[in-house]
Amino acid sequence: MRQTDVRPSPNAVWLRDNCACPQCRDPRNGQKLRSVTDTDPGVRVVELTAAKVVFSDGHVGVPPEVTPYADDRIEDAKDLWARIDPPCGDWAAFETDPAHREFCLDAVLRVGFVLLRGVPDVLTAAAGFGYVRETNYGRLFDVRVEATPVNLAFTGLPITPHTDNPYRDPVPTVQLLHCLSNAVEGGDSGLVDGFHAAALLRAEDPAAFATLTSTPVTFRYADSGAELTATRPMIGLDPRGRIREVRFNNRSLQPVRPEEADAFYPAYRAFAEILYRPELQVTFRLGPGDCVVFDNTRVLHARTGFADTGDRHLQGCYADLDAIASGLAVLRRRPVPGAVDTLRALFAGPGTADYLGEDVTQAVHMLQTAACAKAAGAPPALVAAALLHDVGHFTGEITGHDLMAGTDNRHSHVGADWLGRWFGPAVTEPIRLHVAAKRYLCAVDPAYYEVLSEASKHTLRVQGGPMDAAEVAAFEAEPYGRDAVRLRRWDDEGKDPARPAPAFDDFAPLLASLVER
Amino acid sequence: MRQTDVRPSPNAVWLRDNCACPQCRDPRNGQKLRSVTDTDPGVRVVELTAAKVVFSDGHVGVPPEVTPYADDRIEDAKDLWARIDPPCGDWAAFETDPAHREFCLDAVLRVGFVLLRGVPDVLTAAAGFGYVRETNYGRLFDVRVEATPVNLAFTGLPITPHTDNPYRDPVPTVQLLHCLSNAVEGGDSGLVDGFHAAALLRAEDPAAFATLTSTPVTFRYADSGAELTATRPMIGLDPRGRIREVRFNNRSLQPVRPEEADAFYPAYRAFAEILYRPELQVTFRLGPGDCVVFDNTRVLHARTGFADTGDRHLQGCYADLDAIASGLAVLRRRPVPGAVDTLRALFAGPGTADYLGEDVTQAVHMLQTAACAKAAGAPPALVAAALLHDVGHFTGEITGHDLMAGTDNRHSHVGADWLGRWFGPAVTEPIRLHVAAKRYLCAVDPAYYEVLSEASKHTLRVQGGPMDAAEVAAFEAEPYGRDAVRLRRWDDEGKDPARPAPAFDDFAPLLASLVER
C-alpha cells in the first residue's frame, strides 16, 4: 500500500481506536488506554498487514483481533424449550469437577436453569454461581409453609408461573431455591421458559406482543420497611426487537392507566394463557438438598397446590447472570481434556450411579456390554460402541433420573451426537440405533422379548413398543442396523451382578486408536 | 346503573383484575391474590360507586385507587443539569435527621449524585443508601495512586468521563467513592450528567443519537479470575424512546463490527465531544471523609490530572438505585413537619455554617437582618422575608459552598420557590428580588456600592454587576421591588459580629401567623 492510499474499509478510525499495541491497550487486561476523541477523524491507514498498521498520524500499531461478540442475553443465545428433562447437577461434582461446573453454569445461561442435588445450603450454592444480591429480604429468605398458616400465601394453594421481584430495577437476574424439607403431598415445582412463551405470543398474536413490549407497566411491593416500584414492559426487547427480558407477576402488577386497559388486558391475558399451558411447563419435586438455580429474567417458576399438612421449607436467594457468564468464560479457558480422559471421568463419576431397575451400576453395565462384544470378536469400533452405548445418560442433556418415568427415549441420540466430537459413524451410529434395535428385535424375534429384564420391558413400552412392518423395513436399510442389533444383544447380557466387569482402562488404548478429531 | 349495563370504560376487566377488596388483594401488603386468567374476559360492571363495585360474575368488590405511576428512571423524572453546585450532605446529619437523609437520597435519584462530608468509610455510607452489590472486585475496591506507579492507570493522568463497569449486566446502578487521602496537587473529581449530554446529542445530531440508541456494542473486562462482557447500546431508551441508561467507557469498549464502523464512529465521537465539554462538568475536590454517591446509569465520573507525588487513596463500592428509591419512599411516609419546625431545624443545622467571606454565620446574618427589619417597623411579611432571605442556600438545591466561586446567583429564586409551599408573595417576592435589588441599588445610588462588604462586592460582579437603564426600569415596575430594596439594605447591615442576634424562636409566632398552606 502506498503512502497516499486512503482505506475506507476497514475504517481507519476504527483501526486507530482499537489499535492493539501496548501503548494503546494495556497488555495485562486488554483495556484501551485512549479516548475516542484522541483519534483524528481524518486519520488514514498508510500500511496494513496482519501484524502491523501504520497510520497517517505517525502511529505504528497492531490491528485488533475482532471477536464476533453478540448479546448473550437475548433469545438468539438461548435454547428455548417446552417440556424438557431438567438439566441436573450434583453439588459434590460441581465442587470438584470443572467440566461438571461448566455444564451447570452453561445450563443456567443457555437452558435457563439447572437442578442441583446434594446442596448443603443456598448461600453455598450461590457462591458457586457468583455473588449474592442482598435485598430488603436479606441475603437469603425463607419460603416456609406451615400446618397452621397465618397468611394466605403460606397455604397450600397453587402459585401460577411468575418471575420474582419485578418491582426491582435492576431485577435480580438469578434466583436460587434450596429445599430443606418437603414433607407435604403435592407442592411440586414447575418452570416455564418465558422467552419461548413470548416467542409463541409473537407468532400467535403479534398485536398482543407489540402491546406488551411497548407498554411500560408498574410493579410494586410495599411493607413496613420497603416500598419498591419498577416500571418496565412485561416483555423487554433489545434495540433490534429480540426478546431480552420477561417480567410477569400479577400479584405486584399495579393498575395500568384506565385508558390503556382495553389494549393491555387482552394482550396480558393472551400471554398468561400461553405461560400457563401445561405442555410448556417442566415439573419436578424438590427434595431435601435439592436446589434449583434459574434465570429470573426468563424462566418463570410455579408451585402446584398441596395438602397443607406437614412441613415444607425452602430457602431462596438472588444473584446475577453476569457473574455466571464470567465464571463460565474463565472455566472455558482451561485446557480441554481429550476423549479418553473425559470418558474415564464419566465412568468413574456419574457412571457409578444406579442403573435404575437393574442390579448393576451404569458403568458396570457398559463395561460388561463391552466385554461381551470383545468376547464375540467384534471389530474395535463396535467394542467401543458397546462400551459407550449409554453415555447419553451422563452428558448432561439427559440425566437418567427420569429414565423410568418414560421421558427418556433419546439417550441413544444424545450419546451418539456427543461422541461425534471424537468418533466416526462406526462408533456413533450403532449407539444411535441401539434403542431402535430393541424395538426391532421385539418385532422380528418373539423369543427376544422374553429375555428382557423387567425394567427393559417397562422402558420398551415408553420407547414405543415393537416396530411395525414399515419401521422394520426402514431399520433393515440402515447401514449400521446390523451392528446395532449385535450391540443390543450384548446390552441385554450386560446386566449381571455376578459377572466381573473389566476396568475402563482395559479399553483406553482401543478408544485412543479410534479418536478421529 | 342497571343490571344490564355494559360499561366499556372504565374497563370491567381492569376493574375486576385490580379489585381492592380483601379477598382479591392482601390487605397487609397490597399484593393481588389472583391471576389475570381468573377474570372472565366478558365480565361486566353491574354497579359502581366510589366504594363498591358489583360485577356480573357476582363478585362484590372495591374499585382500586389509581396511582399515576411513571418510570422514575427515565430522563423525564430527572433534573438535568450542566454546571451546578453539587448537592452536599453531611454524614452526621444523614444519620440523625430524616429530612437530611431524604434530601440526600432524593439528590441521587433526581440530580444523579450527592456529595457527603464526614463519612467514616464507604461501606457505612453504602448501608445508608441500600445494599452493597458485591462483584469480583469484592465488596469494596481501592483506587490508590502511589508515588511510584506500577501501572499506567495508577499515574496522575487525567481520566475522561466514563461510567463504571459497562461490561456487567445488570450494571451497578450506583457507585460510591470515598476519599481516605488526597495529598496530591490536582486529582480533582468531575461529574457529567449523561442524560443531559444524550439529550443534547438528540437535539444537535439526531442521526448520531439514533445510531447510539440502536447499535448494541460490547464492553468487556478480563483478568485472571473474571471475564465479563455485556452487549447493550451506549444510550438505552425505554419503549417510548425516552433516555433511560448511558454506558460510556472507551477502555472496555470492544471493536464494533468493521461494517458498522462508518456509522458508529462519527456518532460515538459526537457523543464523546458533548460529554467532554467543560461547561457540562461539575468539578470538586474530594478531601478525607468526603464520599460522592452517584447514579452510574446516568452520571459519568472523571478525574483531572495531577502531579504524581504524594498519596491519593479512594475506596469505592457499588449499590443499586431501587433500594435508594425504596428508602426514600419509606422516609416520605413520615409526618411532614410544619413550616416553623422545618425552618427552626434549618437555622439550628445548616444555618450555623460559615457565611463565606463574612464574620458571622448564615443564621446570625439572617437573624440580624430580621432584627433590622423589625426595628424599622416593617410589616410582618417583610420581617419574615428578611429572616428567611437566604434559605435558598440551605434547601439543597444550592449549598452555599460555591457562593464565592460565582456559580450562585440563583439562591434568591431557589429560596423564594421553596418558601412558596407555605408563604404568600409578600414573603417570597422580596426574597426573590433581593439579589436584583443589590444590582439596582448599585445602579441608582453610587454611594451604596461603598457600604458593601468586600465579599458582597465580589459577588456583585458574578451576579452581573450594576443594572443597566432597561433593567432599572423593569425592576421599578415590580410590585415587590420596593420591599426588596428595603430588605437589601437590612441585608447589608446584618453582618456585624459585634451585634447580638435575636433567637429564631423570637420570630416563630410571626412565622406561624403567615403560613398560608
PDB file of N, CA and C in Angstrom, chain A residues 22-23 25-29 31-34, chain B residues 142-146 148-160 162 221 251 303-306 308 312 314:
ATOM      1  N   PRO A  22       0.852  -2.102  22.662  1.00  0.00           N
ATOM      2  CA  PRO A  22       0.899  -1.913  24.130  1.00  0.00           C
ATOM      3  C   PRO A  22       0.767  -0.455  24.570  1.00  0.00           C
ATOM      4  N   GLN A  23       0.996   0.500  23.663  1.00  0.00           N
ATOM      5  CA  GLN A  23       0.779   1.897  24.044  1.00  0.00           C
ATOM      6  C   GLN A  23      -0.715   2.235  24.052  1.00  0.00           C
ATOM      7  N   ARG A  25      -3.273  -0.146  24.325  1.00  0.00           N
ATOM      8  CA  ARG A  25      -4.118  -1.113  25.021  1.00  0.00           C
ATOM      9  C   ARG A  25      -3.275  -1.777  26.104  1.00  0.00           C
ATOM     10  N   ASP A  26      -3.756  -1.782  27.325  1.00  0.00           N
ATOM     11  CA  ASP A  26      -2.993  -2.360  28.425  1.00  0.00           C
ATOM     12  C   ASP A  26      -2.752  -3.842  28.150  1.00  0.00           C
ATOM     13  N   PRO A  27      -1.487  -4.252  28.072  1.00  0.00           N
ATOM     14  CA  PRO A  27      -1.222  -5.652  27.713  1.00  0.00           C
ATOM     15  C   PRO A  27      -1.713  -6.635  28.776  1.00  0.00           C
ATOM     16  N   ARG A  28      -1.874  -6.159  30.000  1.00  0.00           N
ATOM     17  CA  ARG A  28      -2.305  -7.075  31.066  1.00  0.00           C
ATOM     18  C   ARG A  28      -3.801  -7.373  31.001  1.00  0.00           C
ATOM     19  N   ASN A  29      -4.628  -6.339  30.809  1.00  0.00           N
ATOM     20  CA  ASN A  29      -6.077  -6.573  30.903  1.00  0.00           C
ATOM     21  C   ASN A  29      -6.827  -6.215  29.635  1.00  0.00           C
ATOM     22  N   GLN A  31      -7.522  -3.446  28.389  1.00  0.00           N
ATOM     23  CA  GLN A  31      -8.291  -2.206  28.404  1.00  0.00           C
ATOM     24  C   GLN A  31      -7.626  -1.169  27.500  1.00  0.00           C
ATOM     25  N   LYS A  32      -8.447  -0.411  26.769  1.00  0.00           N
ATOM     26  CA  LYS A  32      -7.899   0.640  25.922  1.00  0.00           C
ATOM     27  C   LYS A  32      -7.447   1.815  26.773  1.00  0.00           C
ATOM     28  N   LEU A  33      -6.341   2.403  26.371  1.00  0.00           N
ATOM     29  CA  LEU A  33      -5.745   3.467  27.175  1.00  0.00           C
ATOM     30  C   LEU A  33      -6.002   4.834  26.567  1.00  0.00           C
ATOM     31  N   ARG A  34      -6.932   4.928  25.644  1.00  0.00           N
ATOM     32  CA  ARG A  34      -7.169   6.209  24.984  1.00  0.00           C
ATOM     33  C   ARG A  34      -8.663   6.456  24.845  1.00  0.00           C
TER      34      ARG A  34
ATOM     35  N   ASP B 142     -10.182  -0.578  46.076  1.00  0.00           N
ATOM     36  CA  ASP B 142      -9.300   0.553  46.342  1.00  0.00           C
ATOM     37  C   ASP B 142      -8.909   1.245  45.045  1.00  0.00           C
ATOM     38  N   VAL B 143      -8.926   2.559  45.077  1.00  0.00           N
ATOM     39  CA  VAL B 143      -8.395   3.359  43.981  1.00  0.00           C
ATOM     40  C   VAL B 143      -7.240   4.135  44.595  1.00  0.00           C
ATOM     41  N   ARG B 144      -6.052   3.601  44.407  1.00  0.00           N
ATOM     42  CA  ARG B 144      -4.912   4.131  45.142  1.00  0.00           C
ATOM     43  C   ARG B 144      -3.872   4.557  44.117  1.00  0.00           C
ATOM     44  N   VAL B 145      -3.405   5.731  44.272  1.00  0.00           N
ATOM     45  CA  VAL B 145      -2.384   6.220  43.359  1.00  0.00           C
ATOM     46  C   VAL B 145      -1.135   6.458  44.172  1.00  0.00           C
ATOM     47  N   GLU B 146      -0.059   5.881  43.713  1.00  0.00           N
ATOM     48  CA  GLU B 146       1.150   5.940  44.511  1.00  0.00           C
ATOM     49  C   GLU B 146       2.230   6.739  43.812  1.00  0.00           C
ATOM     50  N   THR B 148       5.211   5.912  43.149  1.00  0.00           N
ATOM     51  CA  THR B 148       5.921   5.119  42.143  1.00  0.00           C
ATOM     52  C   THR B 148       4.940   4.165  41.484  1.00  0.00           C
ATOM     53  N   PRO B 149       4.318   4.607  40.417  1.00  0.00           N
ATOM     54  CA  PRO B 149       3.251   3.805  39.817  1.00  0.00           C
ATOM     55  C   PRO B 149       3.790   2.525  39.189  1.00  0.00           C
ATOM     56  N   VAL B 150       3.048   1.442  39.371  1.00  0.00           N
ATOM     57  CA  VAL B 150       3.413   0.175  38.734  1.00  0.00           C
ATOM     58  C   VAL B 150       2.527  -0.082  37.527  1.00  0.00           C
ATOM     59  N   ASN B 151       1.647   0.845  37.237  1.00  0.00           N
ATOM     60  CA  ASN B 151       0.628   0.596  36.225  1.00  0.00           C
ATOM     61  C   ASN B 151       0.220   1.958  35.685  1.00  0.00           C
ATOM     62  N   LEU B 152      -0.026   2.036  34.389  1.00  0.00           N
ATOM     63  CA  LEU B 152      -0.410   3.312  33.783  1.00  0.00           C
ATOM     64  C   LEU B 152      -1.637   3.915  34.445  1.00  0.00           C
ATOM     65  N   ALA B 153      -2.563   3.041  34.846  1.00  0.00           N
ATOM     66  CA  ALA B 153      -3.799   3.546  35.453  1.00  0.00           C
ATOM     67  C   ALA B 153      -3.542   4.185  36.803  1.00  0.00           C
ATOM     68  N   PHE B 154      -2.374   3.899  37.389  1.00  0.00           N
ATOM     69  CA  PHE B 154      -2.052   4.459  38.705  1.00  0.00           C
ATOM     70  C   PHE B 154      -1.125   5.665  38.606  1.00  0.00           C
ATOM     71  N   THR B 155      -1.045   6.270  37.449  1.00  0.00           N
ATOM     72  CA  THR B 155      -0.310   7.525  37.345  1.00  0.00           C
ATOM     73  C   THR B 155      -1.289   8.650  37.590  1.00  0.00           C
ATOM     74  N   GLY B 156      -0.809   9.866  37.433  1.00  0.00           N
ATOM     75  CA  GLY B 156      -1.675  11.016  37.621  1.00  0.00           C
ATOM     76  C   GLY B 156      -2.355  11.476  36.344  1.00  0.00           C
ATOM     77  N   LEU B 157      -2.388  10.628  35.333  1.00  0.00           N
ATOM     78  CA  LEU B 157      -3.016  11.031  34.072  1.00  0.00           C
ATOM     79  C   LEU B 157      -4.500  11.334  34.295  1.00  0.00           C
ATOM     80  N   PRO B 158      -5.019  12.301  33.559  1.00  0.00           N
ATOM     81  CA  PRO B 158      -6.452  12.554  33.687  1.00  0.00           C
ATOM     82  C   PRO B 158      -7.255  11.350  33.179  1.00  0.00           C
ATOM     83  N   ILE B 159      -8.418  11.140  33.762  1.00  0.00           N
ATOM     84  CA  ILE B 159      -9.323  10.095  33.303  1.00  0.00           C
ATOM     85  C   ILE B 159     -10.580  10.796  32.813  1.00  0.00           C
ATOM     86  N   THR B 160     -10.911  10.548  31.563  1.00  0.00           N
ATOM     87  CA  THR B 160     -12.053  11.244  30.961  1.00  0.00           C
ATOM     88  C   THR B 160     -13.361  10.675  31.523  1.00  0.00           C
ATOM     89  N   HIS B 162     -16.589   8.775  32.293  1.00  0.00           N
ATOM     90  CA  HIS B 162     -16.988   7.417  31.929  1.00  0.00           C
ATOM     91  C   HIS B 162     -17.979   6.894  32.953  1.00  0.00           C
ATOM     92  N   TYR B 221     -14.318  -6.904  30.179  1.00  0.00           N
ATOM     93  CA  TYR B 221     -13.209  -6.824  31.125  1.00  0.00           C
ATOM     94  C   TYR B 221     -12.763  -8.244  31.408  1.00  0.00           C
ATOM     95  N   ARG B 251     -12.361   2.474  27.494  1.00  0.00           N
ATOM     96  CA  ARG B 251     -11.364   1.493  27.933  1.00  0.00           C
ATOM     97  C   ARG B 251     -11.845   0.073  27.670  1.00  0.00           C
ATOM     98  N   ARG B 303     -11.605  12.253  36.418  1.00  0.00           N
ATOM     99  CA  ARG B 303     -10.602  12.744  37.354  1.00  0.00           C
ATOM    100  C   ARG B 303      -9.650  13.620  36.574  1.00  0.00           C
ATOM    101  N   THR B 304      -9.380  14.805  37.071  1.00  0.00           N
ATOM    102  CA  THR B 304      -8.389  15.650  36.403  1.00  0.00           C
ATOM    103  C   THR B 304      -6.995  15.089  36.682  1.00  0.00           C
ATOM    104  N   GLY B 305      -6.050  15.476  35.870  1.00  0.00           N
ATOM    105  CA  GLY B 305      -4.676  15.017  36.074  1.00  0.00           C
ATOM    106  C   GLY B 305      -4.084  15.627  37.335  1.00  0.00           C
ATOM    107  N   PHE B 306      -3.032  14.995  37.806  1.00  0.00           N
ATOM    108  CA  PHE B 306      -2.354  15.562  38.973  1.00  0.00           C
ATOM    109  C   PHE B 306      -0.894  15.147  38.952  1.00  0.00           C
ATOM    110  N   ASP B 308       2.117  13.324  40.206  1.00  0.00           N
ATOM    111  CA  ASP B 308       2.097  12.052  40.924  1.00  0.00           C
ATOM    112  C   ASP B 308       3.158  11.985  42.016  1.00  0.00           C
ATOM    113  N   ARG B 312      -2.821   9.462  47.178  1.00  0.00           N
ATOM    114  CA  ARG B 312      -4.251   9.680  46.943  1.00  0.00           C
ATOM    115  C   ARG B 312      -4.889   8.314  47.044  1.00  0.00           C
ATOM    116  N   LEU B 314      -8.656   6.419  47.385  1.00  0.00           N
ATOM    117  CA  LEU B 314     -10.107   6.355  47.459  1.00  0.00           C
ATOM    118  C   LEU B 314     -10.517   4.897  47.642  1.00  0.00           C
TER     119      LEU B 314
END
